[in-house]
Short mmCIF file of C-alpha atoms and ligand atoms in Angstrom, two decimals:
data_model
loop_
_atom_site.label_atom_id
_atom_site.label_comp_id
_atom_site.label_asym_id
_atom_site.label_seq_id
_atom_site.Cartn_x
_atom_site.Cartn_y
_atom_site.Cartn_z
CA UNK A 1 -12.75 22.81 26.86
CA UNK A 2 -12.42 20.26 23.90
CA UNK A 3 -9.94 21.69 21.27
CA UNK A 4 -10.67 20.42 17.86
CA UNK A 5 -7.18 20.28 16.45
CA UNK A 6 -5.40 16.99 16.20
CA UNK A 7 -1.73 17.36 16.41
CA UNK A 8 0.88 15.28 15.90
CA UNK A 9 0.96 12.97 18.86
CA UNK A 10 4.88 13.26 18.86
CA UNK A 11 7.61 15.88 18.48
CA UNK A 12 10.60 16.14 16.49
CA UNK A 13 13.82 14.55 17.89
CA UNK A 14 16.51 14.04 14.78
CA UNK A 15 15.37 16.39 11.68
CA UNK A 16 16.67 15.65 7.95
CA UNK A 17 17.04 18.62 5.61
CA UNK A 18 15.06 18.04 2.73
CA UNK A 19 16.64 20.34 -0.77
CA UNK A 20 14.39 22.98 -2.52
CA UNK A 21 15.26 22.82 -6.18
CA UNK A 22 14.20 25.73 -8.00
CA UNK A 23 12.48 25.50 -11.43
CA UNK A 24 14.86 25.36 -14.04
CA UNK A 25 16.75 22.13 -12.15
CA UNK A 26 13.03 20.51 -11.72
CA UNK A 27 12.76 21.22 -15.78
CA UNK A 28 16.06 19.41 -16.27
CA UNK A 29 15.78 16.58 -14.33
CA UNK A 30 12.30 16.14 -15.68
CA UNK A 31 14.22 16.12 -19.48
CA UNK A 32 16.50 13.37 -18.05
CA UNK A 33 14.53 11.30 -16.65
CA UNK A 34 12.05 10.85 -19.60
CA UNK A 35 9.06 12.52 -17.67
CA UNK A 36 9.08 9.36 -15.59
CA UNK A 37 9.11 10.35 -11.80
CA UNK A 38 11.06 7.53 -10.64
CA UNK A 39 13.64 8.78 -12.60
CA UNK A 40 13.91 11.88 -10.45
CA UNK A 41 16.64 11.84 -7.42
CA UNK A 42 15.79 12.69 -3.89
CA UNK A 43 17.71 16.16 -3.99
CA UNK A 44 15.13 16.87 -6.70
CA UNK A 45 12.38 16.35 -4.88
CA UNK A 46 10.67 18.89 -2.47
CA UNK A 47 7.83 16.89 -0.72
CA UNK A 48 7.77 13.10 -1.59
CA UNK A 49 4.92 11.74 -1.67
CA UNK A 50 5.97 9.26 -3.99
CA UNK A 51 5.03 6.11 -1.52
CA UNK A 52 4.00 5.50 2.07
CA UNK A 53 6.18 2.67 2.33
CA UNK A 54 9.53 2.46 3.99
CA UNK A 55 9.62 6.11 4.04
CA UNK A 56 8.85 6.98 7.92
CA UNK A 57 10.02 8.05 10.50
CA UNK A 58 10.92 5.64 13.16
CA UNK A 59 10.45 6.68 17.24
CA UNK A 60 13.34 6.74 19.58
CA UNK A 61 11.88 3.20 20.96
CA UNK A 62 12.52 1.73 17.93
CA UNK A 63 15.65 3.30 17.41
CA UNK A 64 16.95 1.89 21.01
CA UNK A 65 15.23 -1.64 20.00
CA UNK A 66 17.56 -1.47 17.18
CA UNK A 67 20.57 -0.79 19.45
CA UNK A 68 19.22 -4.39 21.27
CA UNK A 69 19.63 -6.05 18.01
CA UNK A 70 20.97 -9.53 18.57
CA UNK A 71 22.60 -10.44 15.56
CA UNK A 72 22.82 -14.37 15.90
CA UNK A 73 22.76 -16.24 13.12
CA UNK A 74 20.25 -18.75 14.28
CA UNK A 75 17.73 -18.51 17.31
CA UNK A 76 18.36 -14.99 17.85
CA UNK A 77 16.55 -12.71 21.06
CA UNK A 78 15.47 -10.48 18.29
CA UNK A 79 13.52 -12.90 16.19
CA UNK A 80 11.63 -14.13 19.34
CA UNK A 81 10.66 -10.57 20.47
CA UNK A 82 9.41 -9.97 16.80
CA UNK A 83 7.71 -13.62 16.76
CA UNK A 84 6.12 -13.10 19.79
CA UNK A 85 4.90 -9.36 19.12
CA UNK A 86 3.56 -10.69 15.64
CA UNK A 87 1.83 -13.58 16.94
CA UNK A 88 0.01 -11.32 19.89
CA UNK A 89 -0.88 -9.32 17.10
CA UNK A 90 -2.76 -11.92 14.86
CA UNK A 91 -2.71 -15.24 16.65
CA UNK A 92 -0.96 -17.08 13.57
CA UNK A 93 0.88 -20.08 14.67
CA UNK A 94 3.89 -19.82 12.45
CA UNK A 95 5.86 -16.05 11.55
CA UNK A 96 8.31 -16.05 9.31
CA UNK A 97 10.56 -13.02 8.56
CA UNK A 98 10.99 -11.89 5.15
CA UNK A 99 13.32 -8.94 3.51
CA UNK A 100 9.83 -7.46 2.82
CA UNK A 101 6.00 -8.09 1.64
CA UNK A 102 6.68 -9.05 -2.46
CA UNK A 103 9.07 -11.78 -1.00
CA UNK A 104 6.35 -13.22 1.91
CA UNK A 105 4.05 -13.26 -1.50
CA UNK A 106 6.72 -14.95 -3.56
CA UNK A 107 7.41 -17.82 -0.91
CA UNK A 108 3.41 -18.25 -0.50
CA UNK A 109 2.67 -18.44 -4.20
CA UNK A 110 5.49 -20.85 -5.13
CA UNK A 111 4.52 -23.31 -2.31
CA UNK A 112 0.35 -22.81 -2.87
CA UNK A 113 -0.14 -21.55 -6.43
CA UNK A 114 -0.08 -23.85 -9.39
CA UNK A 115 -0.66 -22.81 -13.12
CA UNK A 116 -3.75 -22.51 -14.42
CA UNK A 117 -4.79 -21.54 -11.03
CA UNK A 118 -7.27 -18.60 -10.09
CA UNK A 119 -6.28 -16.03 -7.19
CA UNK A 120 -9.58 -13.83 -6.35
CA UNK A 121 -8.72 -10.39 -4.29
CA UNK A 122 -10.10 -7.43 -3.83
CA UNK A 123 -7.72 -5.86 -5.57
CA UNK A 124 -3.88 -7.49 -6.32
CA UNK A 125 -1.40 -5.27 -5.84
CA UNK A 126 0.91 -4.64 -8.71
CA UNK A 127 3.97 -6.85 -6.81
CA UNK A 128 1.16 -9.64 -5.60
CA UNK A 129 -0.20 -9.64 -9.45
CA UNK A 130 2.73 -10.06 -10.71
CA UNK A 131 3.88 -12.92 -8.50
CA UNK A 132 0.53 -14.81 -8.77
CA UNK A 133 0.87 -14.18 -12.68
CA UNK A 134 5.04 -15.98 -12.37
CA UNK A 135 3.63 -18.87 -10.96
CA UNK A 136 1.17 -18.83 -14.49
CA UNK A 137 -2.15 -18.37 -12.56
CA UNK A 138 -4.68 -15.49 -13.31
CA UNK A 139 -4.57 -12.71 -10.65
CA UNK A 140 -8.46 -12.24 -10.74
CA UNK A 141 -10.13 -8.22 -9.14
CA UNK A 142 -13.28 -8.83 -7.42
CA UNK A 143 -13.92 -5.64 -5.87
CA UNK A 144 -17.54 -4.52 -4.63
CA UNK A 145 -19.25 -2.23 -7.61
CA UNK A 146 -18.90 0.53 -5.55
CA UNK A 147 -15.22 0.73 -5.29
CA UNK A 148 -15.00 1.81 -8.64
CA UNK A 149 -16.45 4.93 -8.94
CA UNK A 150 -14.41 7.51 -7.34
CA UNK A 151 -17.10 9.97 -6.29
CA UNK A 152 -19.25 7.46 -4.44
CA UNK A 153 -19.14 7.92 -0.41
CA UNK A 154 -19.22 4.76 0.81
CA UNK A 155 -18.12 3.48 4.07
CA UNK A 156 -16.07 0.04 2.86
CA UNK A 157 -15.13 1.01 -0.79
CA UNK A 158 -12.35 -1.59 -0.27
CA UNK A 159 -14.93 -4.43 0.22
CA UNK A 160 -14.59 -8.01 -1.70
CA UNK A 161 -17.71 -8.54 -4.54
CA UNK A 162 -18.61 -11.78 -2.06
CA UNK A 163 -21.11 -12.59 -5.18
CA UNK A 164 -18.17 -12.93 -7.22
CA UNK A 165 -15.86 -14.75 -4.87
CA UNK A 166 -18.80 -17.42 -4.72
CA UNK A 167 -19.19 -17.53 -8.97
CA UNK A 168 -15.55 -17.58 -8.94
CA UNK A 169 -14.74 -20.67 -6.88
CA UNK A 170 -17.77 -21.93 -8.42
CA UNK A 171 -16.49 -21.68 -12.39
CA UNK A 172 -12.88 -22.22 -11.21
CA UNK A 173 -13.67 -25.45 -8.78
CA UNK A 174 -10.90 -26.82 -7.71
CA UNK A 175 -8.31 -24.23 -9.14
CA UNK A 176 -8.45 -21.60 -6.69
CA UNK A 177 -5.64 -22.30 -4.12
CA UNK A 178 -6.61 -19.21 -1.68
CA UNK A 179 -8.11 -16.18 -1.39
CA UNK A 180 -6.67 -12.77 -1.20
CA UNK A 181 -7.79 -9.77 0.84
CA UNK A 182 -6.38 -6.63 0.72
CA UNK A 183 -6.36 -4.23 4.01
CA UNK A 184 -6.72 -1.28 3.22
CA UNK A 185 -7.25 -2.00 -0.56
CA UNK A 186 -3.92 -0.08 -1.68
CA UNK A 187 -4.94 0.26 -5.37
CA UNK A 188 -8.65 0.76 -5.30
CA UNK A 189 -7.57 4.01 -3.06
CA UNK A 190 -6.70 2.83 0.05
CA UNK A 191 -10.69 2.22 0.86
CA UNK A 192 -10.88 -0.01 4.26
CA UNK A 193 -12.20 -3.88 4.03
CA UNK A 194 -15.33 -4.02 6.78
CA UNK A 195 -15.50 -6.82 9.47
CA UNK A 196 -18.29 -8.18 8.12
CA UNK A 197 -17.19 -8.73 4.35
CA UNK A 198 -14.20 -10.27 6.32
CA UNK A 199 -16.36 -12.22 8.19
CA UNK A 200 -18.63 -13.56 5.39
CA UNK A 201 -15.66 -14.06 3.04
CA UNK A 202 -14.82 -16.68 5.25
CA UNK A 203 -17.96 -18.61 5.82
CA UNK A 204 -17.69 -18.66 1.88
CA UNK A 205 -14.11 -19.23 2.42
CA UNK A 206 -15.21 -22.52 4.62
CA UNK A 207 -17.80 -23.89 2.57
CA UNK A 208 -15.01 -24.39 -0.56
CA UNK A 209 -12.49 -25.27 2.09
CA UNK A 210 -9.98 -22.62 0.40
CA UNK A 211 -7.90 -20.38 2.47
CA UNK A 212 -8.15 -16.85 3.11
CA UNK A 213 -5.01 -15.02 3.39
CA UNK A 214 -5.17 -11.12 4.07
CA UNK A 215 -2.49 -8.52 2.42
CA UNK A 216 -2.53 -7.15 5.79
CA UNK A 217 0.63 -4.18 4.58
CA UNK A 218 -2.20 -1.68 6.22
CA UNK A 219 -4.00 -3.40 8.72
CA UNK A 220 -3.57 -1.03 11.68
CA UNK A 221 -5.12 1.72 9.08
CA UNK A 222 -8.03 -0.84 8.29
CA UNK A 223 -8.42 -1.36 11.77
CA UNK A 224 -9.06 2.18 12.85
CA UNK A 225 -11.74 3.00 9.78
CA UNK A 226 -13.33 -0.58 11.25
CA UNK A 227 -13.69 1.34 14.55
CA UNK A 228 -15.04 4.35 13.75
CA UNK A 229 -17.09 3.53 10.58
CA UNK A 230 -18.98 -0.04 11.68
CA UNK A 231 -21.44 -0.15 14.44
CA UNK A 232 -20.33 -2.14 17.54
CA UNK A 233 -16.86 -1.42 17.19
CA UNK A 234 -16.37 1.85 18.80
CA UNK A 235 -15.27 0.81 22.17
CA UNK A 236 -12.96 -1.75 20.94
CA UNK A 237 -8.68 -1.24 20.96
CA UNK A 238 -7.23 -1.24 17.44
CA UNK A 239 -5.60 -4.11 18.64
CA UNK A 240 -8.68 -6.17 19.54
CA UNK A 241 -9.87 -5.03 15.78
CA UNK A 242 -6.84 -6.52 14.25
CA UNK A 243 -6.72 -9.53 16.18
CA UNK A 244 -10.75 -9.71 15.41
CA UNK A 245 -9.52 -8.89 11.69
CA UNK A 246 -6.80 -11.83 11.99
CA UNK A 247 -8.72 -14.27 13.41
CA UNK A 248 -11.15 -14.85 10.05
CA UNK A 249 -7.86 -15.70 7.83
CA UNK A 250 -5.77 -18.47 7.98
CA UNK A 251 -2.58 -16.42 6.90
CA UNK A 252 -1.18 -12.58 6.07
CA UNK A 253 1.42 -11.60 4.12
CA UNK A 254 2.91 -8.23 5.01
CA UNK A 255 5.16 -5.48 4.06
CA UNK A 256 6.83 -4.16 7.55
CA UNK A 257 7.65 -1.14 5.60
CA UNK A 258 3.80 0.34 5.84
CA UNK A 259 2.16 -0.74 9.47
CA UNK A 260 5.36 -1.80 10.70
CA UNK A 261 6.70 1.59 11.23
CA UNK A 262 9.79 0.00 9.84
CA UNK A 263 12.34 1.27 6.73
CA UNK A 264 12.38 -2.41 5.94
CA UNK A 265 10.98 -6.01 6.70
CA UNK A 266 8.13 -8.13 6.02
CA UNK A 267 6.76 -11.61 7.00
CA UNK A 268 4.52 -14.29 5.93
CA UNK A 269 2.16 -15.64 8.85
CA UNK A 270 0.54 -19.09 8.64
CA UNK A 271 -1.38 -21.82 10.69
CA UNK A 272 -1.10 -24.52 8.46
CA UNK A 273 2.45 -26.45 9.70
CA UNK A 274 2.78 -28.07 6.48
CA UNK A 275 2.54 -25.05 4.17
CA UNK A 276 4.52 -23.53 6.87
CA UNK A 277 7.32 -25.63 6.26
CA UNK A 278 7.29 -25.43 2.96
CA UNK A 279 7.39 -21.48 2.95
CA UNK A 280 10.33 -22.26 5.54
CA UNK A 281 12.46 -24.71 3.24
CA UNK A 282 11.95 -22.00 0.51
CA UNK A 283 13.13 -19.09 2.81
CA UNK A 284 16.02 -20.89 3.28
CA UNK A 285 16.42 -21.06 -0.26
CA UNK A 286 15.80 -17.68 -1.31
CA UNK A 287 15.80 -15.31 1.84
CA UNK A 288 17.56 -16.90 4.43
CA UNK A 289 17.23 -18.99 7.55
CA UNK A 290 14.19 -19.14 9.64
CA UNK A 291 15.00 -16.79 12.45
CA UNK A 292 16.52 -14.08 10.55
CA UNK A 293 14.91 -13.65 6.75
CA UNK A 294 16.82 -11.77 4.96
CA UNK A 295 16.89 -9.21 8.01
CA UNK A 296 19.41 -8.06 10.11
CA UNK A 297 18.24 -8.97 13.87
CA UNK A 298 18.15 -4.55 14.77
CA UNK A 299 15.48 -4.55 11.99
CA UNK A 300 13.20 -7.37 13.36
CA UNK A 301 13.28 -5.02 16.67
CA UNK A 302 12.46 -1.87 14.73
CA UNK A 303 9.47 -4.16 13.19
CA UNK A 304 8.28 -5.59 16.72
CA UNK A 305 8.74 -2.11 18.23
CA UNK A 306 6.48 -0.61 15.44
CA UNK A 307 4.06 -3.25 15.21
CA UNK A 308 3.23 -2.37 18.45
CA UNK A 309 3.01 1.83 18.14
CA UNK A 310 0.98 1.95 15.37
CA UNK A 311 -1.87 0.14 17.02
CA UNK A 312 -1.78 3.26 19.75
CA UNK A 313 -5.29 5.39 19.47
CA UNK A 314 -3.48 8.95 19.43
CA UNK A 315 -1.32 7.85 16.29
CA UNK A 316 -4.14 6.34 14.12
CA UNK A 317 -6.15 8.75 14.94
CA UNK A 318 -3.61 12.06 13.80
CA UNK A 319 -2.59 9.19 11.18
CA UNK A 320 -6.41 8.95 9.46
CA UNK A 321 -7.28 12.57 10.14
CA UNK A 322 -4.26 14.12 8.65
CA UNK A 323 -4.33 12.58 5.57
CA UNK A 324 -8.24 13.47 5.20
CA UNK A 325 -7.16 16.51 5.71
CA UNK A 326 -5.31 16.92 2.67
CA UNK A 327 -8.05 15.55 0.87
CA UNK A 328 -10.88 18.13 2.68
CA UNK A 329 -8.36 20.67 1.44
CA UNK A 330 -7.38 19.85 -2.13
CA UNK A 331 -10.88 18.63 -2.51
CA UNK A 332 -12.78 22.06 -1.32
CA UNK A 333 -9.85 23.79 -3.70
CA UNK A 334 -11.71 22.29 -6.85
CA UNK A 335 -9.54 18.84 -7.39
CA UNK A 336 -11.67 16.17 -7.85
CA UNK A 337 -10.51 12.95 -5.63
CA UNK A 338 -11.83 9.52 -4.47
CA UNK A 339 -13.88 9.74 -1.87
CA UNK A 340 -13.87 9.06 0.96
CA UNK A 341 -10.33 9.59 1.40
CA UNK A 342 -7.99 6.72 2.35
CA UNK A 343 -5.64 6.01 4.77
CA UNK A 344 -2.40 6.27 3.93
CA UNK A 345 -2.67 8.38 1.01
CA UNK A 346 -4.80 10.80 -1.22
CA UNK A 347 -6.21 9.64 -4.65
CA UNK A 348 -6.42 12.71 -7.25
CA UNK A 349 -8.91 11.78 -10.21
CA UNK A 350 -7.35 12.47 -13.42
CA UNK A 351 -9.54 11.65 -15.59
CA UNK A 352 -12.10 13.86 -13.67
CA UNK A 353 -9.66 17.09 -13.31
CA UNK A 354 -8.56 16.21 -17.45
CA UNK A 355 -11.57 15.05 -19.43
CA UNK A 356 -10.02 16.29 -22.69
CA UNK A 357 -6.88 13.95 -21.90
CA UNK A 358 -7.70 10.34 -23.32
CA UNK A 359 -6.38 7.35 -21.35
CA UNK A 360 -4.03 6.27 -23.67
CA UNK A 361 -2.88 9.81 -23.79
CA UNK A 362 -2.40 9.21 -19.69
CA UNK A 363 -4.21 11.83 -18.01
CA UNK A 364 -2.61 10.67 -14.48
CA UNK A 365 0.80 10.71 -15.93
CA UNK A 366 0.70 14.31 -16.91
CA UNK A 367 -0.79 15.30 -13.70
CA UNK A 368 2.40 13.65 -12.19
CA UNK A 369 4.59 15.77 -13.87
CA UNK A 370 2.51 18.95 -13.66
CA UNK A 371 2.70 18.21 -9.73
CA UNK A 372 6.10 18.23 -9.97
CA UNK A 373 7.20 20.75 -12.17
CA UNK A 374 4.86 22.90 -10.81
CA UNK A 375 5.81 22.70 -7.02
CA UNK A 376 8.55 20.02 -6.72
CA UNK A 377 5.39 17.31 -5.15
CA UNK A 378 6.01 14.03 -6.08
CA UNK A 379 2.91 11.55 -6.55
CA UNK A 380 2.49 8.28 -8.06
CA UNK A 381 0.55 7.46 -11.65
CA UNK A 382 -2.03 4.65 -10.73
CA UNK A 383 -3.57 4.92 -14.22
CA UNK A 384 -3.59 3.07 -17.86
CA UNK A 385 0.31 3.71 -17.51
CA UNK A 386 0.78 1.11 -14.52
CA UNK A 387 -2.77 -1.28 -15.44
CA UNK A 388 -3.17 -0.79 -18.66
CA UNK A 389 -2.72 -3.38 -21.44
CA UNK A 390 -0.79 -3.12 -24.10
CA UNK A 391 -1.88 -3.74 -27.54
CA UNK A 392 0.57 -6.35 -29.03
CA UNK A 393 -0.55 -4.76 -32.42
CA UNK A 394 1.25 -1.23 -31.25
CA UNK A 395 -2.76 0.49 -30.94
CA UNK A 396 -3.53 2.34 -27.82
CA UNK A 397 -3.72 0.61 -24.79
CA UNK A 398 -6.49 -1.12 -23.17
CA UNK A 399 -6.83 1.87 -20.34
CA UNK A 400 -6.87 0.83 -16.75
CA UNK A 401 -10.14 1.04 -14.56
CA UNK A 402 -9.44 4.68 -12.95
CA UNK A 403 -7.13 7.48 -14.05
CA UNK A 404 -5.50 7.82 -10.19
CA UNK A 405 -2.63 10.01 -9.06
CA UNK A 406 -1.67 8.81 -5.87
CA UNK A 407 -0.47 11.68 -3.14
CA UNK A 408 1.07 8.56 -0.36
CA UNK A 409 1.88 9.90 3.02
CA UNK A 410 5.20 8.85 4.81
CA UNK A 411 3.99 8.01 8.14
CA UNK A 412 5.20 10.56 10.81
CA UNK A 413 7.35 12.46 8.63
CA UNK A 414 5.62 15.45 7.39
CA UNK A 415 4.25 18.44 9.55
CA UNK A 416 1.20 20.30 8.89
CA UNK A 417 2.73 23.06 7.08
CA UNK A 418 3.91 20.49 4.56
CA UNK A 419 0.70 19.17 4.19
CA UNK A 420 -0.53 22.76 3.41
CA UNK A 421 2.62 23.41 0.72
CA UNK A 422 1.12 20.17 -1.19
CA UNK A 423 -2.19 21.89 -1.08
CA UNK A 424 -1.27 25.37 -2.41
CA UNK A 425 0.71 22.99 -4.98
CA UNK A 426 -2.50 21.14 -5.77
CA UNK A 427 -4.58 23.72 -6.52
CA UNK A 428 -2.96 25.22 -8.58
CA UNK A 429 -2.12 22.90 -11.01
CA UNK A 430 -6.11 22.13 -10.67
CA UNK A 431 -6.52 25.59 -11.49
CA UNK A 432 -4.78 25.21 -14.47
CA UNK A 433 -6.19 21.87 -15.54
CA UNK A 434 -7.38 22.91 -19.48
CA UNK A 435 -3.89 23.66 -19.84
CA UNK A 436 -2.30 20.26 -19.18
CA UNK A 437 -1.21 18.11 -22.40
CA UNK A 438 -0.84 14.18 -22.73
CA UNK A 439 2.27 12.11 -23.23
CA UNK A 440 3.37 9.35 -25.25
CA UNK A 441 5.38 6.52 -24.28
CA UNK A 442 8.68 5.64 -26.10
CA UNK A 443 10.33 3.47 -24.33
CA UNK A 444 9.19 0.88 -22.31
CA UNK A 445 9.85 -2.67 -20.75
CA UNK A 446 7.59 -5.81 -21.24
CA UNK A 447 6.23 -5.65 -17.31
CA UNK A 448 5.67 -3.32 -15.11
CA UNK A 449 6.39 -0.80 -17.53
CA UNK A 450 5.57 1.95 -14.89
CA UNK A 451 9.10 2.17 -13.14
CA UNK A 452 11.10 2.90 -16.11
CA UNK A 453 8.85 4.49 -19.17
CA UNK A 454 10.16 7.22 -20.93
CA UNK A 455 7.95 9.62 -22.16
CA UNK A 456 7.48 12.69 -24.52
CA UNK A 457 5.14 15.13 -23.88
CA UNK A 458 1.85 15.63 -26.97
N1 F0G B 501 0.78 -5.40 -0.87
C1 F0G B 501 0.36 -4.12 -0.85
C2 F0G B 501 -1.08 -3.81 -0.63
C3 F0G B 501 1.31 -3.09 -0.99
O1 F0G B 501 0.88 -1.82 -0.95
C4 F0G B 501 2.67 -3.41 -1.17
C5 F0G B 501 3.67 -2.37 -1.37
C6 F0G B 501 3.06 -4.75 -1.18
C7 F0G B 501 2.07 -5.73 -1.03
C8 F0G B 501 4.48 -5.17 -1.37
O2 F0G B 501 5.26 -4.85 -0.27
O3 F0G B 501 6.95 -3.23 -1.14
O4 F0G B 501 7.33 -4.47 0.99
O5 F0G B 501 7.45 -5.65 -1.17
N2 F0G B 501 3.36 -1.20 -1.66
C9 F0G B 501 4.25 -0.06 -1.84
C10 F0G B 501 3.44 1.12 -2.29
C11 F0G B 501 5.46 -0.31 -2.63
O6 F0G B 501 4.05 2.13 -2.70
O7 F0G B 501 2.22 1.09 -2.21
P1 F0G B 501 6.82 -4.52 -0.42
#
């Protein structure tokens, strides 16, 4: 007998009480902190779904690799075992640690990006836009049509326009240093890349000798849709997916803090030596030297440790299915969402739950707060309040592409009766969509505006 449920392929070990404020001390700290949810402290949050990143739980292997820790300055045993693990992982010739993935993107830009330059991607993150936009070169969105509409079903929403890539390098000749892609594509909803837009991104890639460099903060996740949505990959190991994944770019920058099971930790991977030393000369600079980068050596064994578990089958596959879950659930409860769901999170569609809310009224911000209030669930606004541009003129803003509310899933932290708490939570406040109101902004800083907004509500 088959059993269809998929449980969590571990059990608890160390547990951390989590607080249940009540609904007057939500409505307060909602008051204080402007309506902006990363105002709110942890005691005032009940589930927090705020981000997948840095936020999981780490296994007792990686708590004993952290007990290993060689702290040595220079040539430490820790920074070979992570070395090693990374390069097994994606065959790049040179690793180097970083404090986590916005500072492997800051070393790579200010070595390979120029001004005036072009950076194509499938979609930038809002750290790697803003670091390709520093170095005064345009952080340019070349997503496949079909990633934009959040109702289409599509196997590799996450997929690079490969039309626009070539018109791109084309119109831009000689101003695009590399090319970006994103696995999975965080901000277009966590939709996977396929192997073959990998693949062909690179022949196209080859012909304008530019390098491809993946944002590879997900790749285990990207790996695992490659295996069970793409013919011919079904009988392959995640790992032989990643390394296949890997072995079309000639670089990754990553965020440990996502696929690396890890609180903390990065690195930027390379096989050109002389960019390589370059990154190195400005680690040294900026992070610190070579064999440490900005970590302590127990945190390059929690990475190496995790790099490792998350390829295993049992976790990616409780990892993938538990998170469509959610979105079978909240989905079948009358929220509209992208589809299909992604992997390390669930993408609510604001503007389809809150037609009468206008962008610049920010439908996804006041589903935010209604999540909270309502059930003490904290989400992320991926909406005109986080893309949108401003008008210099004080008019509304220029919305963003997609009204998102993003529900991101700590990776082995929450149990299924958690999952089915945010649910409940969900459907209510779907329930009571008409109800909702917009906000207005009145305070805000020049960039990424997002983190520290205060709002009122209309
Ligand atoms: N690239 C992608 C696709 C990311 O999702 C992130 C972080 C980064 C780069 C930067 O990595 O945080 O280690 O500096 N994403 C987190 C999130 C913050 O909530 O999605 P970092």
């Amino acid at each position: 007998m088959e059993y269809k449920t998929i449980i969590e392929p571990f059990r608890i070990h160390t547990v951390q009480a989590i607080d249940l404020p009540d609904a007057e001390t939500r409505e307060v700290a909602l008051v204080r902190s402007g309506y902006n949810i990363f105002g709110l402290h942890a005691n005032e949050v009940i589930i927090d779904l705020l981000t997948d990143s840095g936020t999981g739980a780490m296994s007792s292997e990686q708590w004993a690799g952290m007990m290993r820790g060689d702290e040595t300055y220079a040539g430490s045993r820790s920074f070979f075992r992570f070395e090693d693990t990374v390069k097994d992982i994606t065959g790049f010739h040179h690793v180097i640690p970083t404090h986590q993935g916005r500072a492997a993107e800051k070393i790579l830009f200010s070595v390979a990006v120029n001004e005036g330059d072009v950076v194509p991607n499938n979609t930038h993150f809002d750290t790697t836009r803003a670091n390709v936009e520093y170095q005064g070169a345009e952080a340019r969105d070349i997503l496949t049509p079909g990633g934009l509409d959040p109702a289409t079903v599509l196997p590799f929403k996450g997929n690079m326009d490969l039309d626009r890539l070539r018109s791109t390098l084309d119109e831009a000749d000689g101003r695009v240093p590399l090319v970006m892609i994103t696995v999975t594509n965080n901000s277009g909803g966590g939709q996977p890349v396929s192997m073959a837009n990998l693949r062909d991104a690179r022949v196209i890639c080859d012909e304008y000798q530019v390098p491809l460099i993946l944002d590879a903060c997900r790749f285990a996740e990207n790996a695992w849709f490659i295996k069970i949505r793409e013919d011919g990959y079904a009988e392959k190991t995640p790992r032989e997916i990643a390394r296949e994944m890997f072995s079309y770019a000639h670089g990754a920058t990553m965020s440990a803090k996502k696929d690396g099971l890890s609180n903390i930790g990065g690195f930027l991977a390379l096989n050109d030596t002389e960019m390589a030393q370059s990154a190195r000369n400005m680690l040294i600079l900026t992070e610190g030297f070579p064999t440490y980068g900005g970590l302590a050596g127990y945190d390059l064994e929690a990475i190496a440790v995790g790099l490792n578990e998350v390829l295993d089958e049992d976790y990616l596959r409780y990892r993938i299915r538990s998170t469509a879950y959610l979105a079978e659930t909240v989905s079948a409860g009358g929220m509209p969402i992208v589809q299909p769901p992604g992997g390390h999170a669930v993408y609510l569609d604001a503007a389809g739950l809150l037609p009468h809310i206008p962008a610049h009224e920010y439908p996804a911000q006041s589903l935010v707060v209604e999540l909270y209030r309502a059930g003490g669930v904290r989400g992320v606004e991926i909406g005109t309040v986080m893309f949108g541009r401003r008008d210099p003129d004080g008019g509304p803003d220029e919305p963003a592409a997609m009204e998102l509310v993003r529900l991101a899933i700590p990776r082995r932290t929450y149990t299924q009766s958690h999952i089915d708490y945010v649910a409940e939570v969900v459907i209510d406040v779907a329930n009571r969509a008409k109800d909702l109101r917009g906000f207005r902004i009145v305070e805000q800083a020049p960039w990424l505006r997002h983190f520290t907004a205060r709002f009122e509500p209309l």
